[in-house]
Amino acid sequence: MRDRLASWRPRIDEAIESLLPREIDEEYLQRFFGDPSYAYDPDALQIALADPMWDLLDRGGKRWRAVLFLVLVDGLGADPDEFVEYACIPEILHNGTIVVDDVEDGAEMRRGDTALHLDRGTDIALNAGNAMYFLPLKVITQNPAGLDAATRLETYEMLMHELNRTHLGQGMDIAWHNEPEIHVGEDEYLEMTACKTGCLVRIVTRLAAIVTGQPDDVQETLGAYAEDLSIAFQISDDVLDIENTLDQAGEFGKAFGNDIREGKKTLMVIHAAEHADPESVARLEEILWAEETTDDEVVEAIDILQSTDSVEYARDRAAEFAASATAHLDDLDLDPEAADALEAFATYVVDRDR
Amino acid sequence: MRDRLASWRPRIDEAIESLLPREIDEEYLQRFFGDPSYAYDPDALQIALADPMWDLLDRGGKRWRAVLFLVLVDGLGADPDEFVEYACIPEILHNGTIVVDDVEDGAEMRRGDTALHLDRGTDIALNAGNAMYFLPLKVITQNPAGLDAATRLETYEMLMHELNRTHLGQGMDIAWHNEPEIHVGEDEYLEMTACKTGCLVRIVTRLAAIVTGQPDDVQETLGAYAEDLSIAFQISDDVLDIENTLDQAGEFGKAFGNDIREGKKTLMVIHAAEHADPESVARLEEILWAEETTDDEVVEAIDILQSTDSVEYARDRAAEFAASATAHLDDLDLDPEAADALEAFATYVVDRDR
């Protein structure tokens, strides 16, 4: 299975290149975007679209959304080769949101290099990032798998639903980030994560269900798997940030105490705010809200999280969500090899150490 | 006709409010975005979505895209009342692009007030702006006019086509803006404008054709009307910026010599670069490229544009595009009152003085 997963990676990149070549020319522009009314400027579009997009894509990223999609298509009894272009939809969308998020957060680094908007300018980066929201959806019009009209309509409606909810999740996260108090509860946190992180993964699994013609209940179950998996992933990511900070292992592309410095309202922070004494909560809020944070203050904030066993609590919750994700798979009639891969994936997101 | 146009304005705002209420509550979130998996945070979404969006919408804007849509629906023999929600699609999309453009350009002002990203933070503004790309498309799923599946699919495909081209146009404009030389020709300029400004207006007219069930040739003709109208509008806008600068009438929400200071590659600039002596072209490029521009330099640049009759040339080209827009109307079997309104609209965009 692992060999087969690895073997898809070049096919995925080839498909991305068919949607967005590294070298833009007239022929591509005409084929992909239609005849110009006057004349395209391929050189300008090389700078505005192809260069920034491939800069980001070439920085790595495991293309796991595309691979997950193909594993699912396979597991549902269809031929992944027929659907490689569709695998690019969530992959390119995801990379687009990364560019936009970095502008929103004022991030300085991305995948071990300067964030795109600092490297190429906010104008170029943001337009390219937003173009990545629409460019991959052309696959549905191009219709390489010969889907009928009802299936294509269902694909659009699913995408619009999930992309709307993505912006709800991001909106909640930003609004919380912009206020000093920690007043949000666990349910709101889980909703935010389900929307912000989960909807893009729901696109992966629901798209696989739709294009292979699964009944609604299979699509729903796969959506639930994706949501639980994403929540497990996000909580684990936040826990890892704290654990790496404790190990002073700041070299994983993240600065020391990144989330504390950013003032992120993680599940650990929310749990601590609910269980610590008022004085500690006030101090935690103060450190998270501060413009500048010393290393000692980062450690102090983590001490507060640990005084309420909030790191352990979050680690347990992540494991529960991973288990819940896996449990959904039992309701499906998946090819056993694919089911194993999906289960391994759920285990991986909570067991990884970076 | 003018009374009827004015009478639609409150109906349009009411329809926008049905898509995006001024006050966000659980009931709306559930109805519009579906049941939460855990719990929405309406207060956070008030701050993240409703407040910034209505801040911008309440700053004015004539909602002319929505009105144009309704005039067309009427002129094509359908009942505008049935399609008011669809009129919100291009209107909200347009307002979303404004927020994003202002972030890209680092604009300071918008509609006589502080640009949204400076007022509320880049994170809030950008997420709200991008949310406006997807939120209005929910109308197609809600399907208030009871459109059949084929029509809804056609609507999505049209929108994705035009929104992709919008990002091509913006990309070309940005790439040119980021280089000191003026090497682009008139055809590339017209393509950029057709994409960047035209595609959103093409959405207005093509959407009216699609939802009222017009044959393809009517939709194409209306798309051509929209494109020519938009080019006429954009060239006139650039000419007006120069004329207002000459009158020192900088109070129209724009600073003195705005486009020159920004280094915008307008049709006038392109025409001058093709017709002026090399020394003047080099000086024009220098002034447009400079970080800081004095009032004297603005006047000097305009002198170069006038030495080649480039302002007059652009004014003539705008009139030609307005005439071409109007000529398309002859190919259509529109209600005469609507045809008059569309013709008046084309005349207005080139004859206005602000």
XYZ file of C-alpha atoms in Angstrom:
708
model
C 0.000 0.000 0.000
C 2.757 2.414 0.964
C 4.418 1.835 -2.416
C 1.176 2.568 -4.166
C 0.718 5.751 -2.129
C 4.214 6.929 -3.041
C 3.620 6.058 -6.678
C 0.716 8.519 -6.846
C 2.762 11.525 -5.864
C 4.319 12.121 -9.329
C 0.927 11.545 -10.972
C -0.594 14.175 -8.662
C 2.088 16.741 -9.492
C 1.663 15.986 -13.180
C -2.079 16.635 -12.835
C -1.459 19.898 -10.969
C 0.883 20.911 -13.800
C -1.839 20.199 -16.343
C -4.071 22.672 -14.479
C -1.314 25.168 -13.844
C 1.871 24.661 -15.895
C 5.223 25.831 -14.567
C 5.687 27.777 -17.802
C 2.635 29.730 -18.900
C 2.137 30.269 -22.630
C -0.615 31.471 -24.981
C -1.684 27.940 -25.801
C -2.351 27.082 -22.134
C -4.165 30.351 -21.442
C -6.409 29.856 -24.465
C -7.128 26.220 -23.640
C -7.726 26.781 -19.937
C -9.356 30.206 -19.737
C -10.845 30.498 -23.229
C -10.000 32.721 -26.189
C -8.789 36.194 -25.260
C -10.933 39.111 -26.411
C -7.715 40.964 -27.335
C -4.383 39.467 -26.169
C -3.189 37.778 -22.987
C 0.187 38.708 -21.512
C 1.738 35.299 -20.691
C 4.883 36.917 -19.211
C 2.821 38.899 -16.709
C 0.772 35.821 -15.807
C 3.972 33.818 -15.319
C 4.954 36.346 -12.642
C 1.446 36.752 -11.223
C 0.287 33.135 -11.129
C 2.679 30.339 -12.105
C 5.787 31.565 -10.264
C 4.188 32.194 -6.843
C 1.994 29.096 -6.979
C 4.860 26.743 -7.866
C 7.169 28.466 -5.396
C 4.760 27.393 -2.665
C 4.005 23.935 -4.118
C 7.719 23.181 -4.552
C 8.425 23.956 -0.910
C 7.090 20.518 -0.179
C 3.852 19.555 1.402
C 3.039 15.870 1.229
C -0.007 16.326 -1.023
C -1.759 14.175 1.587
C -5.161 15.616 0.737
C -4.750 14.432 -2.844
C -3.418 11.044 -1.708
C -6.277 10.623 0.811
C -8.727 11.356 -2.001
C -7.161 8.704 -4.258
C -7.009 6.113 -1.457
C -10.715 6.689 -0.900
C -11.613 6.465 -4.580
C -9.711 3.192 -4.704
C -11.318 1.953 -1.484
C -14.756 2.738 -2.856
C -14.083 0.442 -5.802
C -13.360 3.010 -8.520
C -10.179 3.479 -10.560
C -8.035 6.296 -9.049
C -6.354 6.865 -12.416
C -9.606 8.257 -13.765
C -9.871 10.825 -10.986
C -6.359 12.236 -10.533
C -7.412 15.711 -11.725
C -10.138 15.823 -9.062
C -7.502 15.062 -6.425
C -5.975 18.458 -7.278
C -9.106 20.346 -6.200
C -8.627 20.102 -2.399
C -4.837 20.239 -2.787
C -4.801 23.549 -4.679
C -7.598 24.990 -2.515
C -5.562 24.141 0.580
C -2.448 25.852 -0.776
C -4.548 28.911 -1.629
C -5.830 29.159 1.945
C -2.241 28.955 3.213
C -1.229 32.036 1.220
C -4.310 33.955 2.361
C -3.928 32.864 6.010
C -0.323 34.060 6.010
C -1.408 37.506 4.805
C -4.158 37.570 7.442
C -1.823 36.497 10.235
C 1.108 38.599 9.082
C 3.150 35.363 9.111
C 6.843 35.652 8.306
C 7.741 32.071 7.432
C 6.063 29.256 5.537
C 7.487 25.779 5.014
C 10.942 26.856 6.104
C 11.163 29.862 3.789
C 9.974 33.477 3.683
C 6.175 33.724 3.519
C 4.987 34.320 -0.038
C 3.576 37.804 0.582
C 6.896 38.979 2.033
C 8.849 37.326 -0.752
C 6.780 38.498 -3.719
C 4.595 41.271 -2.346
C 1.110 41.129 -0.841
C -0.495 42.002 -4.186
C 1.032 39.097 -6.126
C 0.685 36.594 -3.265
C -2.911 37.407 -2.418
C -4.120 37.417 -6.015
C -2.387 34.091 -6.619
C -3.817 32.665 -3.391
C -7.324 33.738 -4.314
C -6.891 32.482 -7.889
C -6.213 29.073 -6.317
C -9.783 29.165 -4.932
C -11.241 29.137 -8.443
C -8.621 27.649 -10.741
C -9.003 23.995 -9.615
C -12.796 24.183 -9.888
C -12.286 24.310 -13.658
C -11.788 20.542 -13.388
C -15.537 20.178 -12.920
C -16.200 22.003 -16.212
C -13.428 20.114 -18.015
C -15.064 16.943 -16.695
C -12.228 14.459 -17.346
C -14.172 11.604 -15.710
C -17.294 12.253 -17.786
C -19.572 12.916 -14.795
C -23.237 13.550 -15.521
C -24.797 16.980 -14.958
C -26.445 16.049 -11.632
C -23.093 14.882 -10.213
C -21.316 18.044 -11.361
C -24.047 20.198 -9.788
C -23.750 18.216 -6.544
C -19.973 18.797 -6.603
C -20.385 22.569 -6.884
C -23.017 22.707 -4.152
C -20.847 20.633 -1.808
C -17.825 22.848 -2.511
C -19.751 26.085 -1.935
C -21.186 24.712 1.311
C -17.800 23.684 2.692
C -15.948 26.797 1.486
C -18.564 28.996 3.140
C -18.077 27.142 6.422
C -14.288 27.419 6.080
C -14.700 31.203 6.251
C -16.983 30.892 9.301
C -14.294 28.930 11.121
C -11.531 31.331 10.149
C -13.787 34.242 11.179
C -14.413 32.805 14.654
C -10.714 32.131 15.161
C -9.730 35.661 14.121
C -12.415 37.318 16.274
C -11.222 35.378 19.346
C -7.632 36.198 18.549
C -8.462 39.907 18.550
C -9.781 40.023 22.115
C -7.811 39.663 25.336
C -10.311 37.524 27.268
C -10.619 33.758 26.929
C -14.390 33.382 27.095
C -14.998 30.751 24.468
C -16.034 27.207 25.492
C -14.932 23.828 24.181
C -17.982 23.467 21.904
C -17.229 26.738 20.128
C -13.584 25.701 19.821
C -14.569 22.378 18.268
C -16.956 24.130 15.868
C -14.255 26.569 14.823
C -11.850 23.687 14.141
C -14.515 21.610 12.382
C -15.097 24.588 10.065
C -11.629 26.051 9.657
C -9.574 22.866 9.374
C -12.287 20.256 8.859
C -14.166 21.618 5.868
C -11.198 21.338 3.518
C -10.746 17.696 4.534
C -14.495 17.141 4.235
C -14.077 18.352 0.646
C -11.499 15.581 0.119
C -13.738 12.776 1.362
C -17.109 14.077 0.133
C -15.629 14.713 -3.316
C -14.410 11.107 -3.438
C -17.918 9.949 -2.505
C -19.644 12.205 -5.040
C -17.461 11.495 -8.067
C -17.671 7.733 -7.474
C -21.460 7.926 -7.142
C -21.894 6.827 -3.506
C -25.256 7.094 -1.739
C -25.822 10.055 0.601
C -25.204 8.098 3.815
C -21.735 7.043 2.640
C -20.914 10.660 1.796
C -22.139 11.757 5.248
C -20.111 9.096 7.044
C -16.996 10.058 5.097
C -17.648 13.703 5.965
C -17.834 12.761 9.646
C -14.565 10.793 9.348
C -12.908 13.863 7.821
C -14.210 16.195 10.504
C -13.095 14.009 13.413
C -9.738 13.406 11.757
C -9.233 17.154 11.309
C -10.120 17.953 14.903
C -7.702 15.245 16.085
C -5.056 16.705 13.765
C -5.565 20.291 14.952
C -5.564 19.492 18.675
C -2.444 17.324 18.202
C -0.780 20.133 16.303
C -1.386 22.516 19.190
C -0.179 19.935 21.719
C 2.952 19.357 19.622
C 3.695 23.074 19.619
C 3.739 23.005 23.426
C 5.707 19.750 23.621
C 8.310 20.999 21.152
C 8.578 24.179 23.161
C 9.175 22.135 26.331
C 11.905 20.220 24.488
C 13.188 23.583 23.263
C 13.046 21.906 19.874
C 12.285 25.087 18.042
C 13.904 24.034 14.795
C 10.808 22.396 13.264
C 10.052 25.413 11.129
C 8.324 26.951 14.122
C 9.744 29.443 16.577
C 9.999 28.611 20.273
C 6.581 28.940 21.947
C 4.963 29.994 18.706
C 1.302 29.520 19.691
C 1.762 31.191 23.091
C 3.459 34.191 21.469
C 0.680 34.401 18.892
C -1.928 34.285 21.653
C -3.725 31.328 20.088
C -6.894 30.201 21.874
C -6.154 26.476 21.733
C -8.183 23.754 23.458
C -5.477 23.669 26.160
C -5.857 27.392 26.798
C -9.653 27.112 26.910
C -9.469 24.135 29.279
C -7.009 25.934 31.552
C -9.187 29.071 31.608
C -12.085 26.939 32.783
C -10.126 25.111 35.492
C -7.363 27.380 36.802
C -7.797 29.924 39.623
C -8.846 33.425 38.511
C -5.390 34.860 39.144
C -3.675 32.303 36.898
C -6.309 32.820 34.208
C -5.720 36.586 34.304
C -1.969 36.011 34.013
C -2.445 33.550 31.134
C -4.625 36.097 29.321
C -2.008 38.765 29.914
C 0.830 36.686 28.461
C -1.228 35.590 25.439
C -2.301 39.176 24.747
C 1.136 40.803 25.085
C 2.808 42.190 21.957
C 6.209 40.906 23.061
C 6.670 37.701 25.041
C 9.883 36.609 26.780
C 10.982 32.960 26.883
C 10.297 32.988 30.638
C 6.735 34.125 30.024
C 6.243 31.335 27.488
C 7.363 28.839 30.145
C 5.120 30.520 32.729
C 2.091 30.192 30.419
C 2.856 26.519 29.809
C 3.151 26.004 33.586
C -0.395 27.318 33.946
C -1.597 24.927 31.213
C 0.109 22.071 33.026
C -1.224 23.044 36.461
C -4.715 22.160 35.171
C -3.521 19.069 33.261
C -4.705 20.841 30.131
C -1.955 19.470 27.865
C -2.804 15.930 28.929
C -6.510 16.673 28.562
C -6.009 17.915 24.997
C -3.832 14.897 24.137
C -6.626 12.608 25.354
C -9.275 14.505 23.428
C -7.186 14.242 20.244
C -6.943 10.460 20.745
C -10.723 10.293 21.246
C -11.354 12.140 17.996
C -8.912 9.890 16.145
C -10.734 6.855 17.547
C -14.086 8.359 16.582
C -12.768 8.975 13.047
C -11.708 5.339 12.780
C -15.052 4.134 14.167
C -16.882 5.807 11.273
C -14.968 3.545 8.892
C -16.756 0.495 10.349
C -20.016 1.788 8.860
C -18.535 1.695 5.372
C -17.999 -1.134 2.948
C -14.457 -0.134 2.058
C -11.786 -2.261 0.463
C -9.808 -3.601 3.500
C -6.490 -2.243 2.275
C -7.963 1.259 1.976
C -9.685 0.952 5.366
C -6.325 0.064 6.911
C -4.692 3.070 5.263
C -7.427 5.424 6.517
C -7.164 3.989 10.019
C -3.378 4.310 9.945
C -3.811 7.896 8.857
C -6.022 8.670 11.857
C -3.473 7.059 14.159
C -0.633 8.952 12.519
C -2.137 12.412 13.058
C -2.147 11.936 16.828
C 1.064 9.895 17.130
C 3.441 11.985 15.014
C 6.175 13.941 16.738
C 6.376 16.845 14.292
C -38.116 54.102 -15.518
C -35.962 56.119 -13.150
C -38.636 55.760 -10.450
C -38.741 52.050 -10.976
C -34.953 51.867 -10.764
C -34.983 53.812 -7.499
C -37.786 51.643 -6.141
C -35.591 48.532 -6.466
C -32.852 49.843 -4.221
C -34.623 49.030 -0.891
C -35.644 45.622 -2.248
C -32.014 44.904 -3.128
C -30.786 45.872 0.343
C -33.527 43.751 1.892
C -32.372 40.791 -0.205
C -28.739 41.363 0.800
C -29.898 41.411 4.440
C -31.654 38.089 3.945
C -28.320 36.623 2.830
C -26.281 38.442 5.436
C -28.283 40.017 8.284
C -26.957 43.056 10.118
C -27.388 41.130 13.366
C -26.133 37.561 13.262
C -27.878 35.008 15.481
C -27.994 31.227 15.893
C -31.160 30.941 13.830
C -29.583 32.618 10.788
C -26.363 30.631 11.048
C -28.277 27.370 11.257
C -30.601 28.272 8.391
C -27.875 29.612 6.117
C -24.831 27.451 6.872
C -26.531 24.323 8.231
C -26.607 22.780 11.715
C -23.430 23.247 13.712
C -21.555 20.096 14.694
C -21.015 21.639 18.162
C -21.913 25.320 18.656
C -21.489 28.475 16.549
C -20.284 31.680 18.173
C -22.672 34.325 16.778
C -20.890 37.155 18.630
C -17.576 36.299 16.979
C -19.241 36.022 13.562
C -20.930 39.387 14.108
C -17.435 40.900 14.448
C -15.851 38.758 11.723
C -18.533 38.914 9.031
C -21.629 41.082 9.539
C -19.926 44.199 10.939
C -17.196 44.584 8.287
C -19.475 43.641 5.401
C -22.211 46.101 6.370
C -19.658 48.779 7.187
C -18.587 48.640 3.546
C -22.110 48.246 2.118
C -23.411 51.183 4.179
C -20.703 53.481 2.834
C -22.815 53.798 -0.265
C -22.280 52.311 -3.629
C -25.215 52.637 -5.980
C -25.830 48.888 -6.195
C -25.790 49.505 -9.956
C -24.740 45.938 -10.694
C -27.862 44.669 -8.958
C -30.033 47.296 -10.656
C -28.550 46.495 -14.083
C -29.345 42.829 -13.463
C -32.980 43.612 -12.597
C -33.383 45.966 -15.580
C -32.150 43.159 -17.801
C -34.418 40.528 -16.267
C -37.319 42.906 -16.819
C -36.215 43.723 -20.359
C -35.985 40.028 -21.166
C -39.642 39.646 -20.241
C -39.313 38.012 -16.809
C -40.522 39.297 -13.438
C -37.652 41.017 -11.556
C -39.389 40.381 -8.233
C -38.705 36.680 -8.606
C -34.971 37.235 -9.062
C -33.991 39.865 -6.495
C -31.813 37.410 -4.531
C -29.825 36.643 -7.698
C -29.165 40.373 -8.118
C -27.158 40.160 -4.874
C -24.642 37.711 -6.370
C -22.637 40.205 -8.484
C -23.205 42.973 -5.938
C -21.716 41.050 -3.000
C -18.941 39.570 -5.189
C -18.016 43.098 -6.285
C -17.832 44.349 -2.703
C -15.673 41.358 -1.789
C -13.193 42.189 -4.567
C -13.013 45.778 -3.290
C -11.873 44.636 0.155
C -9.301 42.257 -1.340
C -8.044 44.842 -3.880
C -7.518 47.361 -1.086
C -5.385 44.865 0.835
C -3.420 44.078 -2.342
C -2.897 47.751 -3.206
C -2.253 48.860 0.376
C -5.051 51.413 -0.168
C -5.728 53.832 2.665
C -9.199 55.106 1.795
C -12.372 53.553 0.419
C -15.613 55.392 -0.286
C -14.514 58.413 1.697
C -13.539 56.482 4.835
C -10.586 54.458 6.121
C -10.043 51.287 4.092
C -11.541 48.264 5.844
C -8.246 46.497 6.483
C -6.820 49.566 8.226
C -10.038 50.100 10.160
C -10.618 46.531 11.349
C -7.347 44.733 10.710
C -6.151 42.833 7.667
C -7.261 39.511 9.175
C -10.910 40.496 9.682
C -11.159 42.459 6.426
C -9.574 39.836 4.215
C -11.561 36.935 5.640
C -14.788 38.931 5.253
C -13.819 39.938 1.706
C -13.096 36.342 0.747
C -16.267 35.130 2.470
C -18.127 37.480 0.101
C -16.803 35.361 -2.791
C -18.738 32.324 -1.577
C -21.609 33.595 0.548
C -23.782 34.926 -2.307
C -23.346 31.706 -4.300
C -25.554 30.057 -1.663
C -28.462 31.660 -3.562
C -28.019 29.045 -6.260
C -28.445 26.238 -3.713
C -31.364 28.001 -2.008
C -32.894 28.303 -5.462
C -35.583 30.920 -4.727
C -36.675 31.061 -8.399
C -37.014 27.274 -8.654
C -34.435 26.896 -11.430
C -33.927 23.410 -12.835
C -30.683 21.501 -12.265
C -29.253 22.245 -15.729
C -29.724 25.994 -15.216
C -28.108 25.894 -11.784
C -25.137 23.963 -13.193
C -24.815 26.493 -16.025
C -24.837 29.296 -13.432
C -21.957 27.748 -11.481
C -19.911 27.096 -14.611
C -20.419 30.660 -15.832
C -19.429 32.061 -12.421
C -16.300 29.921 -12.177
C -15.278 30.905 -15.716
C -15.671 34.630 -15.074
C -14.132 34.567 -11.577
C -11.096 32.755 -12.947
C -10.675 35.426 -15.603
C -11.109 38.183 -13.007
C -7.955 36.866 -11.322
C -6.126 36.790 -14.670
C -6.922 40.460 -15.191
C -5.901 41.452 -11.695
C -2.713 39.390 -12.086
C -1.710 41.150 -15.303
C -2.396 44.560 -13.776
C -0.315 43.782 -10.678
C 2.599 42.332 -12.663
C 2.760 45.470 -14.843
C 2.496 47.667 -11.781
C 5.554 45.968 -10.284
C 7.919 46.802 -13.130
C 9.321 50.200 -14.089
C 9.059 49.845 -17.881
C 5.911 50.494 -19.884
C 6.155 47.700 -22.433
C 2.564 46.547 -22.647
C 0.478 47.263 -25.744
C -3.118 48.405 -26.138
C -4.402 44.866 -26.779
C -2.941 43.580 -23.511
C -4.374 46.610 -21.721
C -7.835 45.938 -23.156
C -7.587 42.254 -22.204
C -6.599 43.157 -18.660
C -9.576 45.515 -18.379
C -11.961 43.037 -20.012
C -10.889 40.482 -17.379
C -10.388 42.609 -14.289
C -13.341 44.991 -14.602
C -15.396 43.303 -17.304
C -15.867 39.818 -15.911
C -17.840 40.978 -12.891
C -20.186 42.928 -15.190
C -20.350 39.951 -17.536
C -21.568 37.997 -14.484
C -24.394 40.548 -14.124
C -25.619 40.233 -17.694
C -24.912 36.530 -18.282
C -26.635 35.667 -14.983
C -29.720 37.593 -16.116
C -29.670 35.644 -19.388
C -29.183 32.277 -17.696
C -31.814 32.574 -14.971
C -34.419 33.804 -17.461
C -33.627 30.923 -19.811
C -32.290 32.838 -22.843
C -30.633 31.026 -25.754
C -26.807 31.009 -25.914
C -26.522 33.773 -28.514
C -28.458 36.197 -26.298
C -26.180 35.369 -23.368
C -23.120 35.938 -25.592
C -24.399 39.275 -26.873
C -25.172 40.431 -23.339
C -21.674 39.349 -22.276
C -20.215 41.444 -25.104
C -22.352 44.448 -24.043
C -21.015 44.070 -20.491
C -17.410 43.815 -21.633
C -17.543 46.880 -23.875
C -19.409 48.824 -21.208
C -16.762 47.926 -18.630
C -13.884 48.924 -20.874
C -15.630 52.251 -21.611
C -16.148 52.695 -17.862
C -12.539 51.924 -16.946
C -10.951 54.128 -19.590
C -13.330 56.980 -18.633
C -12.432 56.491 -14.995
C -8.744 56.869 -15.806
C -9.420 59.931 -17.992
C -11.510 61.456 -15.188
C -8.638 61.006 -12.749
C -6.422 63.081 -15.034
C -9.138 65.687 -15.738
C -9.908 66.076 -12.046
C -6.213 66.471 -11.387
C -6.014 69.225 -14.027
C -8.977 70.952 -12.326
C -7.188 70.370 -9.025
C -10.523 68.901 -8.015
C -8.964 66.403 -5.679
C -11.934 66.271 -3.319
C -13.831 63.469 -5.080
C -12.603 60.858 -2.637
C -9.370 60.658 -4.625
C -6.095 62.386 -3.922
C -4.555 64.816 -6.440
C -2.919 62.891 -9.301
C -3.829 59.573 -7.753
C -3.190 57.313 -10.761
C 0.116 59.012 -11.609
C 1.333 58.657 -8.028
C 0.285 55.012 -8.024
C 2.143 54.437 -11.291
C -0.929 52.990 -13.001
C -0.387 51.758 -16.551
C -3.520 53.321 -18.053
C -4.412 53.409 -21.743
C -3.184 57.031 -21.798
C 0.189 56.003 -20.406
C 0.488 53.129 -22.875
C -0.497 55.386 -25.790
C 1.995 58.051 -24.708
C 4.777 55.461 -24.353
C 4.131 54.392 -27.947
C 4.064 57.928 -29.364
C 6.311 60.177 -27.279
C 10.064 60.633 -27.882
C 12.320 58.207 -25.944
C 13.408 60.887 -23.501
C 9.842 61.751 -22.502
C 8.974 58.063 -22.184
C 11.955 57.539 -19.872
C 10.881 60.534 -17.780
C 7.263 59.286 -17.660
C 8.463 55.865 -16.513
C 10.629 57.509 -13.884
C 7.784 59.579 -12.440
C 5.360 56.638 -12.442
C 7.928 54.394 -10.735
C 8.998 56.849 -8.017
C 8.050 56.116 -4.397
C 7.303 59.786 -3.741
C 5.868 62.122 -6.382
C 5.660 65.919 -6.100
C 2.696 67.899 -7.469
C 5.033 69.343 -10.102
C 5.994 65.860 -11.238
C 2.319 64.898 -11.512
C 1.780 67.908 -13.784
C 4.924 67.031 -15.760
C 3.646 63.491 -16.362
C 0.279 64.807 -17.504
C 2.069 67.203 -19.877
C 3.756 64.199 -21.482
C 0.358 62.473 -21.850
C -1.028 65.616 -23.455
C 1.954 66.102 -25.777
C 0.883 62.907 -27.560
C -2.861 63.690 -27.358
C -3.163 60.576 -25.247
C -5.933 61.930 -22.984
C -8.013 62.828 -26.017
C -7.206 59.468 -27.613
C -8.407 57.620 -24.513
C -11.574 59.728 -24.319
C -12.330 58.809 -27.936
C -11.647 55.132 -27.330
C -14.017 55.176 -24.334
C -16.746 56.697 -26.513
C -16.131 54.009 -29.154
C -16.510 51.248 -26.589
C -19.705 52.823 -25.233
C -21.059 52.990 -28.794
C -20.049 49.393 -29.380
C -21.811 48.368 -26.161
C -24.978 50.088 -27.322
C -24.737 48.521 -30.777
C -24.899 45.042 -29.228
C -28.330 45.938 -27.890
C -29.671 46.162 -31.450
C -29.140 42.418 -31.812
C -31.470 41.749 -28.890
C -35.222 41.667 -28.650
C -35.372 43.730 -25.467
C -38.334 45.591 -24.073
C -37.826 49.190 -25.427
C -37.855 50.779 -21.978
C -35.095 48.432 -20.802
C -33.113 48.975 -24.027
C -33.301 52.731 -23.417
C -32.073 52.285 -19.857
C -29.142 50.123 -20.978
C -28.227 52.629 -23.679
C -28.469 55.504 -21.213
C -26.215 53.554 -18.899
C -23.546 53.193 -21.596
C -23.766 56.914 -22.330
C -23.559 57.751 -18.634
C -20.323 55.867 -18.008
C -18.444 58.006 -20.528
C -20.278 61.315 -19.924
C -20.148 61.508 -16.135
C -17.883 64.055 -14.504
C -17.034 62.085 -11.367
